[in-house]
Structure formats: C-alpha cells, structure tokens
GROMACS .gro file of C-alpha atoms in nm:
model
  348
    1MET     CA    1   1.882  -2.227   0.477
    2ASN     CA    2   2.006  -2.482   0.722
    3SER     CA    3   2.148  -2.330   1.044
    4HIS     CA    4   2.436  -2.568   1.021
    5ALA     CA    5   2.526  -2.474   0.668
    6GLY     CA    6   2.898  -2.462   0.743
    7PRO     CA    7   3.154  -2.439   1.008
    8TRP     CA    8   3.174  -2.120   1.199
    9ASN     CA    9   3.505  -1.999   1.352
   10GLY     CA   10   3.419  -1.787   1.645
   11ALA     CA   11   3.782  -1.699   1.700
   12ASN     CA   12   3.822  -1.537   1.360
   13ALA     CA   13   3.475  -1.372   1.372
   14VAL     CA   14   3.583  -1.077   1.580
   15ALA     CA   15   3.931  -1.027   1.445
   16GLN     CA   16   3.825  -0.712   1.259
   17SER     CA   17   3.645  -0.477   1.496
   18GLU     CA   18   3.362  -0.263   1.324
   19ALA     CA   19   3.239   0.094   1.386
   20PRO     CA   20   3.066   0.124   1.731
   21MET     CA   21   2.685   0.107   1.746
   22ILE     CA   22   2.542   0.441   1.819
   23ASP     CA   23   2.165   0.480   1.841
   24PRO     CA   24   1.951   0.779   1.716
   25PHE     CA   25   1.999   0.956   2.050
   26GLY     CA   26   2.380   0.943   2.051
   27ARG     CA   27   2.398   0.654   2.306
   28ALA     CA   28   2.670   0.396   2.249
   29ILE     CA   29   2.535   0.043   2.271
   30THR     CA   30   2.791  -0.155   2.466
   31TYR     CA   31   2.587  -0.396   2.664
   32LEU     CA   32   2.399  -0.713   2.533
   33ARG     CA   33   2.173  -0.908   2.737
   34VAL     CA   34   2.095  -1.257   2.593
   35SER     CA   35   1.807  -1.481   2.693
   36VAL     CA   36   1.944  -1.826   2.619
   37THR     CA   37   1.615  -1.987   2.706
   38ASP     CA   38   1.259  -1.896   2.812
   39ARG     CA   39   1.221  -2.196   3.035
   40CYS     CA   40   1.265  -2.184   3.405
   41ASP     CA   41   1.252  -2.426   3.704
   42PHE     CA   42   1.064  -2.167   3.905
   43ARG     CA   43   0.724  -2.006   3.837
   44CYS     CA   44   0.759  -1.679   4.032
   45THR     CA   45   0.416  -1.534   4.071
   46TYR     CA   46   0.497  -1.179   3.951
   47CYS     CA   47   0.689  -1.313   3.647
   48MET     CA   48   0.515  -1.616   3.507
   49ALA     CA   49   0.176  -1.790   3.492
   50GLU     CA   50   0.168  -2.125   3.676
   51ASN     CA   51   0.103  -2.322   3.354
   52MET     CA   52   0.342  -2.159   3.109
   53THR     CA   53   0.342  -2.243   2.739
   54PHE     CA   54   0.711  -2.227   2.643
   55LEU     CA   55   0.870  -2.192   2.298
   56PRO     CA   56   0.906  -2.526   2.098
   57LYS     CA   57   1.266  -2.631   2.111
   58LYS     CA   58   1.283  -2.624   1.727
   59ASP     CA   59   1.234  -2.243   1.737
   60LEU     CA   60   1.552  -2.192   1.952
   61LEU     CA   61   1.878  -2.093   1.806
   62THR     CA   62   2.148  -2.352   1.860
   63LEU     CA   63   2.423  -2.264   2.113
   64GLU     CA   64   2.661  -2.237   1.815
   65GLU     CA   65   2.426  -1.976   1.655
   66LEU     CA   66   2.392  -1.787   1.982
   67GLU     CA   67   2.765  -1.772   2.007
   68ARG     CA   68   2.806  -1.647   1.656
   69LEU     CA   69   2.538  -1.374   1.714
   70CYS     CA   70   2.711  -1.266   2.047
   71SER     CA   71   3.053  -1.249   1.870
   72ALA     CA   72   2.898  -1.022   1.600
   73PHE     CA   73   2.782  -0.790   1.864
   74ILE     CA   74   3.132  -0.800   2.032
   75ALA     CA   75   3.286  -0.706   1.698
   76LYS     CA   76   3.055  -0.413   1.684
   77GLY     CA   77   3.148  -0.272   2.021
   78VAL     CA   78   2.969  -0.467   2.295
   79ARG     CA   79   3.194  -0.478   2.609
   80LYS     CA   80   2.957  -0.643   2.847
   81LEU     CA   81   2.750  -0.945   2.787
   82ARG     CA   82   2.489  -1.096   3.041
   83LEU     CA   83   2.331  -1.436   2.996
   84THR     CA   84   1.963  -1.450   3.126
   85GLY     CA   85   1.651  -1.653   3.085
   86GLY     CA   86   1.418  -1.786   3.194
   87GLU     CA   87   1.686  -1.958   3.396
   88PRO     CA   88   2.001  -1.978   3.181
   89LEU     CA   89   2.155  -2.273   3.364
   90VAL     CA   90   1.870  -2.506   3.276
   91ARG     CA   91   1.950  -2.490   2.912
   92LYS     CA   92   2.113  -2.813   2.805
   93ASN     CA   93   2.485  -2.774   2.744
   94ILE     CA   94   2.488  -2.409   2.830
   95MET     CA   95   2.843  -2.427   2.965
   96HIS     CA   96   2.964  -2.471   2.593
   97LEU     CA   97   2.829  -2.133   2.515
   98VAL     CA   98   2.970  -1.986   2.840
   99ARG     CA   99   3.319  -2.120   2.761
  100GLY     CA  100   3.305  -1.992   2.401
  101LEU     CA  101   3.211  -1.641   2.521
  102GLY     CA  102   3.456  -1.666   2.792
  103ALA     CA  103   3.741  -1.689   2.534
  104HIS     CA  104   3.645  -1.331   2.443
  105VAL     CA  105   3.702  -1.224   2.801
  106HIS     CA  106   4.044  -1.390   2.817
  107ALA     CA  107   4.140  -1.237   2.484
  108GLY     CA  108   4.052  -0.886   2.613
  109ARG     CA  109   3.763  -0.840   2.349
  110LEU     CA  110   3.501  -0.849   2.618
  111ASP     CA  111   3.540  -0.666   2.956
  112GLU     CA  112   3.279  -0.877   3.137
  113LEU     CA  113   3.072  -1.187   3.093
  114THR     CA  114   2.801  -1.226   3.358
  115LEU     CA  115   2.480  -1.400   3.418
  116THR     CA  116   2.149  -1.364   3.618
  117THR     CA  117   2.032  -1.675   3.780
  118ASN     CA  118   1.774  -1.801   4.044
  119GLY     CA  119   2.057  -1.997   4.196
  120SER     CA  120   1.902  -2.331   4.174
  121GLN     CA  121   2.171  -2.489   3.946
  122LEU     CA  122   2.463  -2.281   4.084
  123ALA     CA  123   2.615  -2.558   4.307
  124ARG     CA  124   2.674  -2.770   4.000
  125HIS     CA  125   2.810  -2.488   3.775
  126ALA     CA  126   2.978  -2.235   3.987
  127ALA     CA  127   3.341  -2.365   3.959
  128GLU     CA  128   3.317  -2.397   3.590
  129LEU     CA  129   3.171  -2.048   3.546
  130ALA     CA  130   3.467  -1.911   3.721
  131ASP     CA  131   3.697  -2.105   3.514
  132CYS     CA  132   3.531  -1.971   3.198
  133GLY     CA  133   3.600  -1.618   3.295
  134VAL     CA  134   3.285  -1.522   3.472
  135ARG     CA  135   3.377  -1.303   3.777
  136ARG     CA  136   3.042  -1.170   3.883
  137ILE     CA  137   2.684  -1.294   3.889
  138ASN     CA  138   2.328  -1.172   4.002
  139VAL     CA  139   2.121  -1.409   4.201
  140SER     CA  140   1.753  -1.335   4.210
  141LEU     CA  141   1.622  -1.390   4.578
  142ASP     CA  142   1.314  -1.222   4.724
  143THR     CA  143   1.305  -1.371   5.070
  144LEU     CA  144   1.498  -1.557   5.329
  145ASP     CA  145   1.194  -1.734   5.469
  146ALA     CA  146   1.174  -2.093   5.322
  147GLU     CA  147   0.794  -2.113   5.331
  148LYS     CA  148   0.753  -1.768   5.160
  149PHE     CA  149   1.021  -1.859   4.913
  150ARG     CA  150   0.819  -2.169   4.802
  151THR     CA  151   0.503  -1.956   4.793
  152ILE     CA  152   0.654  -1.689   4.559
  153THR     CA  153   0.850  -1.930   4.334
  154ARG     CA  154   0.569  -2.191   4.349
  155TRP     CA  155   0.842  -2.467   4.300
  156GLY     CA  156   1.166  -2.346   4.439
  157GLU     CA  157   1.370  -2.476   4.744
  158LEU     CA  158   1.550  -2.207   4.931
  159SER     CA  159   1.808  -2.450   5.067
  160LYS     CA  160   1.930  -2.527   4.702
  161VAL     CA  161   1.977  -2.157   4.635
  162MET     CA  162   2.179  -2.116   4.953
  163GLU     CA  163   2.391  -2.405   4.852
  164GLY     CA  164   2.442  -2.249   4.515
  165ILE     CA  165   2.547  -1.906   4.673
  166ASP     CA  166   2.795  -2.089   4.898
  167ALA     CA  167   2.942  -2.272   4.597
  168ALA     CA  168   2.958  -1.946   4.400
  169GLN     CA  169   3.138  -1.768   4.684
  170ALA     CA  170   3.380  -2.066   4.726
  171ALA     CA  171   3.462  -2.040   4.356
  172GLY     CA  172   3.557  -1.672   4.389
  173LEU     CA  173   3.248  -1.527   4.225
  174ARG     CA  174   3.114  -1.189   4.340
  175ILE     CA  175   2.741  -1.200   4.391
  176LYS     CA  176   2.486  -0.933   4.371
  177ILE     CA  177   2.141  -1.029   4.515
  178ASN     CA  178   1.849  -0.900   4.314
  179ALA     CA  179   1.513  -0.866   4.510
  180VAL     CA  180   1.181  -0.745   4.359
  181ALA     CA  181   1.015  -0.540   4.614
  182LEU     CA  182   0.655  -0.661   4.673
  183LYS     CA  183   0.401  -0.483   4.886
  184ASP     CA  184   0.276  -0.693   5.180
  185PHE     CA  185   0.510  -0.979   5.088
  186ASN     CA  186   0.880  -0.902   5.148
  187ASP     CA  187   0.880  -0.516   5.221
  188ARG     CA  188   0.917  -0.571   5.581
  189GLU     CA  189   1.186  -0.818   5.522
  190ILE     CA  190   1.423  -0.591   5.318
  191PRO     CA  191   1.626  -0.461   5.621
  192ASP     CA  192   1.719  -0.818   5.721
  193LEU     CA  193   1.770  -0.934   5.360
  194MET     CA  194   2.018  -0.635   5.327
  195ARG     CA  195   2.190  -0.707   5.649
  196TRP     CA  196   2.234  -1.072   5.539
  197ALA     CA  197   2.366  -0.986   5.195
  198HIS     CA  198   2.597  -0.721   5.322
  199GLY     CA  199   2.719  -0.952   5.599
  200ARG     CA  200   2.843  -1.189   5.338
  201GLY     CA  201   3.001  -0.921   5.116
  202MET     CA  202   2.722  -0.913   4.857
  203ASP     CA  203   2.538  -0.614   4.715
  204LEU     CA  204   2.171  -0.604   4.722
  205THR     CA  205   1.962  -0.437   4.455
  206LEU     CA  206   1.585  -0.378   4.485
  207ILE     CA  207   1.361  -0.386   4.170
  208GLU     CA  208   1.026  -0.253   4.116
  209THR     CA  209   0.779  -0.508   3.960
  210MET     CA  210   0.727  -0.459   3.576
  211PRO     CA  211   0.401  -0.499   3.386
  212MET     CA  212   0.523  -0.769   3.153
  213GLY     CA  213   0.312  -1.076   3.057
  214GLU     CA  214  -0.016  -1.202   3.180
  215ILE     CA  215  -0.018  -1.348   3.525
  216GLU     CA  216  -0.284  -1.463   3.766
  217GLU     CA  217  -0.250  -1.178   4.014
  218ASP     CA  218  -0.324  -0.807   3.987
  219ARG     CA  219   0.017  -0.635   3.988
  220THR     CA  220  -0.117  -0.329   4.151
  221ASP     CA  221  -0.168  -0.540   4.462
  222ARG     CA  222   0.196  -0.607   4.484
  223TYR     CA  223   0.345  -0.287   4.331
  224LEU     CA  224   0.571  -0.105   4.573
  225PRO     CA  225   0.727   0.222   4.455
  226LEU     CA  226   1.092   0.211   4.554
  227SER     CA  227   1.077   0.580   4.645
  228GLN     CA  228   0.860   0.466   4.946
  229MET     CA  229   1.097   0.171   5.029
  230ARG     CA  230   1.391   0.407   5.018
  231ALA     CA  231   1.217   0.657   5.245
  232ARG     CA  232   1.145   0.372   5.487
  233LEU     CA  233   1.495   0.241   5.487
  234ALA     CA  234   1.628   0.603   5.552
  235GLU     CA  235   1.449   0.619   5.886
  236GLU     CA  236   1.650   0.312   5.994
  237PHE     CA  237   1.980   0.349   5.805
  238THR     CA  238   2.226   0.610   5.679
  239LEU     CA  239   2.207   0.601   5.300
  240THR     CA  240   2.481   0.794   5.116
  241GLU     CA  241   2.480   0.840   4.741
  242ASN     CA  242   2.735   0.619   4.562
  243ALA     CA  243   2.867   0.673   4.195
  244TYR     CA  244   2.923   0.292   4.154
  245ARG     CA  245   2.789   0.153   3.835
  246THR     CA  246   2.777  -0.195   3.675
  247GLY     CA  247   2.679  -0.090   3.334
  248GLY     CA  248   2.307  -0.153   3.403
  249PRO     CA  249   2.025   0.066   3.531
  250ALA     CA  250   2.075   0.037   3.904
  251ARG     CA  251   2.163   0.349   4.114
  252TYR     CA  252   2.346   0.279   4.429
  253VAL     CA  253   2.384   0.410   4.787
  254THR     CA  254   2.625   0.305   5.060
  255VAL     CA  255   2.457   0.195   5.383
  256GLU     CA  256   2.687   0.330   5.646
  257GLU     CA  257   2.579   0.093   5.921
  258THR     CA  258   2.659  -0.223   5.709
  259GLY     CA  259   2.928  -0.076   5.486
  260GLY     CA  260   2.749  -0.256   5.186
  261ARG     CA  261   2.598  -0.122   4.871
  262LEU     CA  262   2.219  -0.098   4.808
  263GLY     CA  263   2.095  -0.040   4.446
  264PHE     CA  264   1.756   0.062   4.324
  265ILE     CA  265   1.614  -0.020   3.978
  266THR     CA  266   1.313   0.195   3.915
  267PRO     CA  267   1.146   0.142   3.582
  268MET     CA  268   0.820   0.269   3.705
  269THR     CA  269   0.881   0.557   3.936
  270HIS     CA  270   1.192   0.699   3.757
  271ASN     CA  271   1.274   0.536   3.424
  272PHE     CA  272   1.645   0.509   3.355
  273CYS     CA  273   1.637   0.542   2.967
  274GLU     CA  274   1.840   0.863   2.913
  275SER     CA  275   2.159   0.661   2.964
  276CYS     CA  276   2.051   0.330   2.818
  277ASN     CA  277   2.332   0.136   2.654
  278ARG     CA  278   2.162  -0.193   2.628
  279VAL     CA  279   1.982  -0.421   2.386
  280ARG     CA  280   1.825  -0.765   2.437
  281LEU     CA  281   1.857  -1.078   2.232
  282THR     CA  282   1.614  -1.370   2.279
  283CYS     CA  283   1.680  -1.740   2.227
  284THR     CA  284   1.501  -1.728   1.898
  285GLY     CA  285   1.719  -1.446   1.748
  286THR     CA  286   1.487  -1.166   1.813
  287LEU     CA  287   1.656  -0.841   1.910
  288TYR     CA  288   1.452  -0.601   2.136
  289MET     CA  289   1.594  -0.257   2.134
  290CYS     CA  290   1.387  -0.169   2.440
  291LEU     CA  291   1.256  -0.384   2.727
  292GLY     CA  292   0.927  -0.194   2.747
  293GLN     CA  293   0.862  -0.153   2.370
  294ASN     CA  294   0.738  -0.409   2.119
  295ASP     CA  295   0.952  -0.307   1.821
  296ALA     CA  296   1.193  -0.593   1.747
  297ALA     CA  297   1.436  -0.714   1.473
  298ASP     CA  298   1.459  -1.071   1.349
  299LEU     CA  299   1.833  -1.155   1.334
  300ARG     CA  300   1.777  -1.531   1.283
  301LEU     CA  301   1.702  -1.473   0.905
  302PRO     CA  302   2.027  -1.291   0.825
  303LEU     CA  303   2.223  -1.514   1.061
  304ARG     CA  304   2.122  -1.832   0.857
  305ALA     CA  305   2.108  -1.661   0.521
  306SER     CA  306   2.488  -1.651   0.487
  307GLU     CA  307   2.809  -1.800   0.633
  308ASP     CA  308   2.969  -1.459   0.663
  309ASP     CA  309   2.833  -1.184   0.884
  310ALA     CA  310   2.778  -0.900   0.642
  311LEU     CA  311   2.386  -0.939   0.631
  312LEU     CA  312   2.384  -0.987   1.003
  313SER     CA  313   2.588  -0.678   1.065
  314GLN     CA  314   2.365  -0.477   0.835
  315ALA     CA  315   2.052  -0.602   1.018
  316ILE     CA  316   2.201  -0.517   1.355
  317ASP     CA  317   2.278  -0.162   1.235
  318GLU     CA  318   1.934  -0.119   1.100
  319ALA     CA  319   1.789  -0.229   1.436
  320ILE     CA  320   2.006  -0.004   1.645
  321GLY     CA  321   1.886   0.283   1.414
  322ARG     CA  322   1.535   0.222   1.552
  323LYS     CA  323   1.617   0.209   1.918
  324PRO     CA  324   1.363   0.430   2.100
  325LYS     CA  325   1.441   0.709   2.354
  326GLY     CA  326   1.270   0.515   2.637
  327HIS     CA  327   0.984   0.287   2.758
  328ASP     CA  328   0.637   0.358   2.856
  329PHE     CA  329   0.565   0.131   3.149
  330ILE     CA  330   0.254   0.195   3.348
  331ILE     CA  331   0.073  -0.017   3.610
  332ASP     CA  332  -0.306   0.042   3.642
  333ARG     CA  333  -0.617  -0.143   3.760
  334ARG     CA  334  -0.702  -0.269   3.420
  335ASN     CA  335  -0.423  -0.514   3.492
  336ARG     CA  336  -0.324  -0.529   3.119
  337PRO     CA  337   0.058  -0.570   3.091
  338ALA     CA  338   0.249  -0.290   2.922
  339VAL     CA  339   0.384  -0.548   2.688
  340ALA     CA  340   0.233  -0.898   2.633
  341ARG     CA  341   0.558  -1.105   2.636
  342HIS     CA  342   0.681  -1.235   2.964
  343MET     CA  343   1.002  -1.122   3.115
  344SER     CA  344   1.145  -1.472   3.066
  345VAL     CA  345   1.113  -1.429   2.688
  346THR     CA  346   1.300  -1.106   2.669
  347GLY     CA  347   1.547  -1.181   2.956
  348GLY     CA  348   1.575  -1.022   3.291
   0.00000   0.00000   0.00000
C-alpha cells in the first residue's frame, strides 16, 4: 500500500478520544518518545561507532506518517511527546512535524511537546520551536571544555552549542542540560558543569552510560555509577530530596548552594521501571515498549494498510499488552551490548 494513499487530516484524527492505554502491570502509558531520525551530526564515543551505517532514507516514515502515528497515540491518552533522534533537528523539514504536533498543544490535547537535542542546530530553530508550542527542551552536553567536547563528540563544536543555548533562552525556552557521567573523562568537571547550568537557570541531569549498540571502546572503562557521583557531590554540596518530576525517569535533588535542581537517571544502579509510563517509536514505525528489551511492534504495516486508524489502534493496543515489567541492563567485561541497536535508533 502506498504511504500516500489518501489525504490525512490530523485535526480530525483525535476528535474522538479512545480508552487510555494501560499495560499489563496497571501503568498508564501517557508519554511517547519519537525518534524522527537515526542520523546525527555528532558521533559521541559512548553512543555511536565512528563510521555508522544509517537507515536508508526509503525506510523512513514520511513526516506526515509520523504525525499521523503521533496523533493516534494522543487519541489514546498520550499527554507528553518528546522528539528525539539521532539529532532530531537534522531531519529535513522537521519543523513541519513540530508545527503539526504543536497544534495539539495549542488545542489542549497534548500537555507538552519537547525535544532532546545536541544543540548544534538550535540557533537556527529556537524561535520557531517556541512559536510551535515547545516550552522546554533537553540539551545533551557532557563537558564545557572545547577540546574535550571535540574528543567526545568527534565532530562537534562547543561554540555552536553555546550559541544554540543562547538562542533557546532568548526565545523563552526552558532548558535542562543532560550529561552522561563518564569515569576519567568528565567526572571531575560535574561540579563546575552544575554551577554553570544553575547559574543560567537550567537544571542539570546526570545519566549513567547504557549498554546499547556496538562501539569501539569498552564501556566498563567509562561506566560511573551515579551512586558514587552523588556521594562525591554530597561532600561538597547540600543535596535535598526534591519531588519534582518531568514525566521521565529522572529523580531530583535541590542543591542548596546553587538553588538549582540536579537530576539522576540510573538505569544501571537503580532501574526506574516500576513507574514507567513510556513507549518509544522509531522513524521506521517500530514501537519499542521498553528501551532495554528487544520486543517491538511494527506499526508501519497497519498505518499504511488503511486510511482510517482502526487497524493502527488495534496494533497499538496489542503492543501495549506486551509491555514488560522492566529492563535487564548489565555492563560487563565481555563488552557485549545488552541490546544490539544503538541508542540513536530507539531515541534517547
């Protein structure tokens, strides 16, 4: 079936809200993360191989198909939607999708439309993102040292990311900085990174490296349990538990000395599965019910099989009925990833 078989009216697609999505463990699925591309203009060493083989463009859903899929999830109770990649802003004409999804925010059908970005393209897009209804973004940034930044990203320029952050704040976007904590790379920098972020009114979230996809280095060489990082920070700062939540897995503390929030995402030392409300959709229409499991559902077939969403809705329900209780990440010296696909395929 041709993916352009007929016109699709996104405005009408969510007029009738369906029953909410409840998984086998009683968790309501209200958060969809969508990887709009597996491509990226960086090659971060813990995330990608230097010479990546990306998906052929013919395998990708069109932006119209992605919008239709997202709208089907919104009709089924998704209230928060995050665009990821790869780097979402490198996808051609991506702002057409952002504007279409932003209409759901303006109409009250979606509480929040956000994205995770490396910041390289933000200077060009920040003002339009805000105009489309995006209020908050995550920027991935592991170091403030330009040389180290070039080393960890292989291709990135720190100055461009800083320009992007400036533009995003000028446009009124709230920013959370995400940093992967890496032993013997940026662990000693975390206090300064935190002071910088909090000094600009931005939250900082630290993330443990995850065993996803084959890379050149041994992840055990870089793996830093955040329990250790938190203990180290507690020697220098007063950390007070904070009930703040953004809908994702981060758990926050307030840093009394800076007045800012510090988050921890700990898939390895303490998985956060008991309250998982998320599923992940790839740019090819594959739905992963869990980041750390290989079970997936093909939504491209039902999407293209019919102009109405009955088959698609049924396929989504069947997939949610298979959502597992949790993931099984482990890092060991065999250096085999827990799942073979790279993070850029599933979406960060």
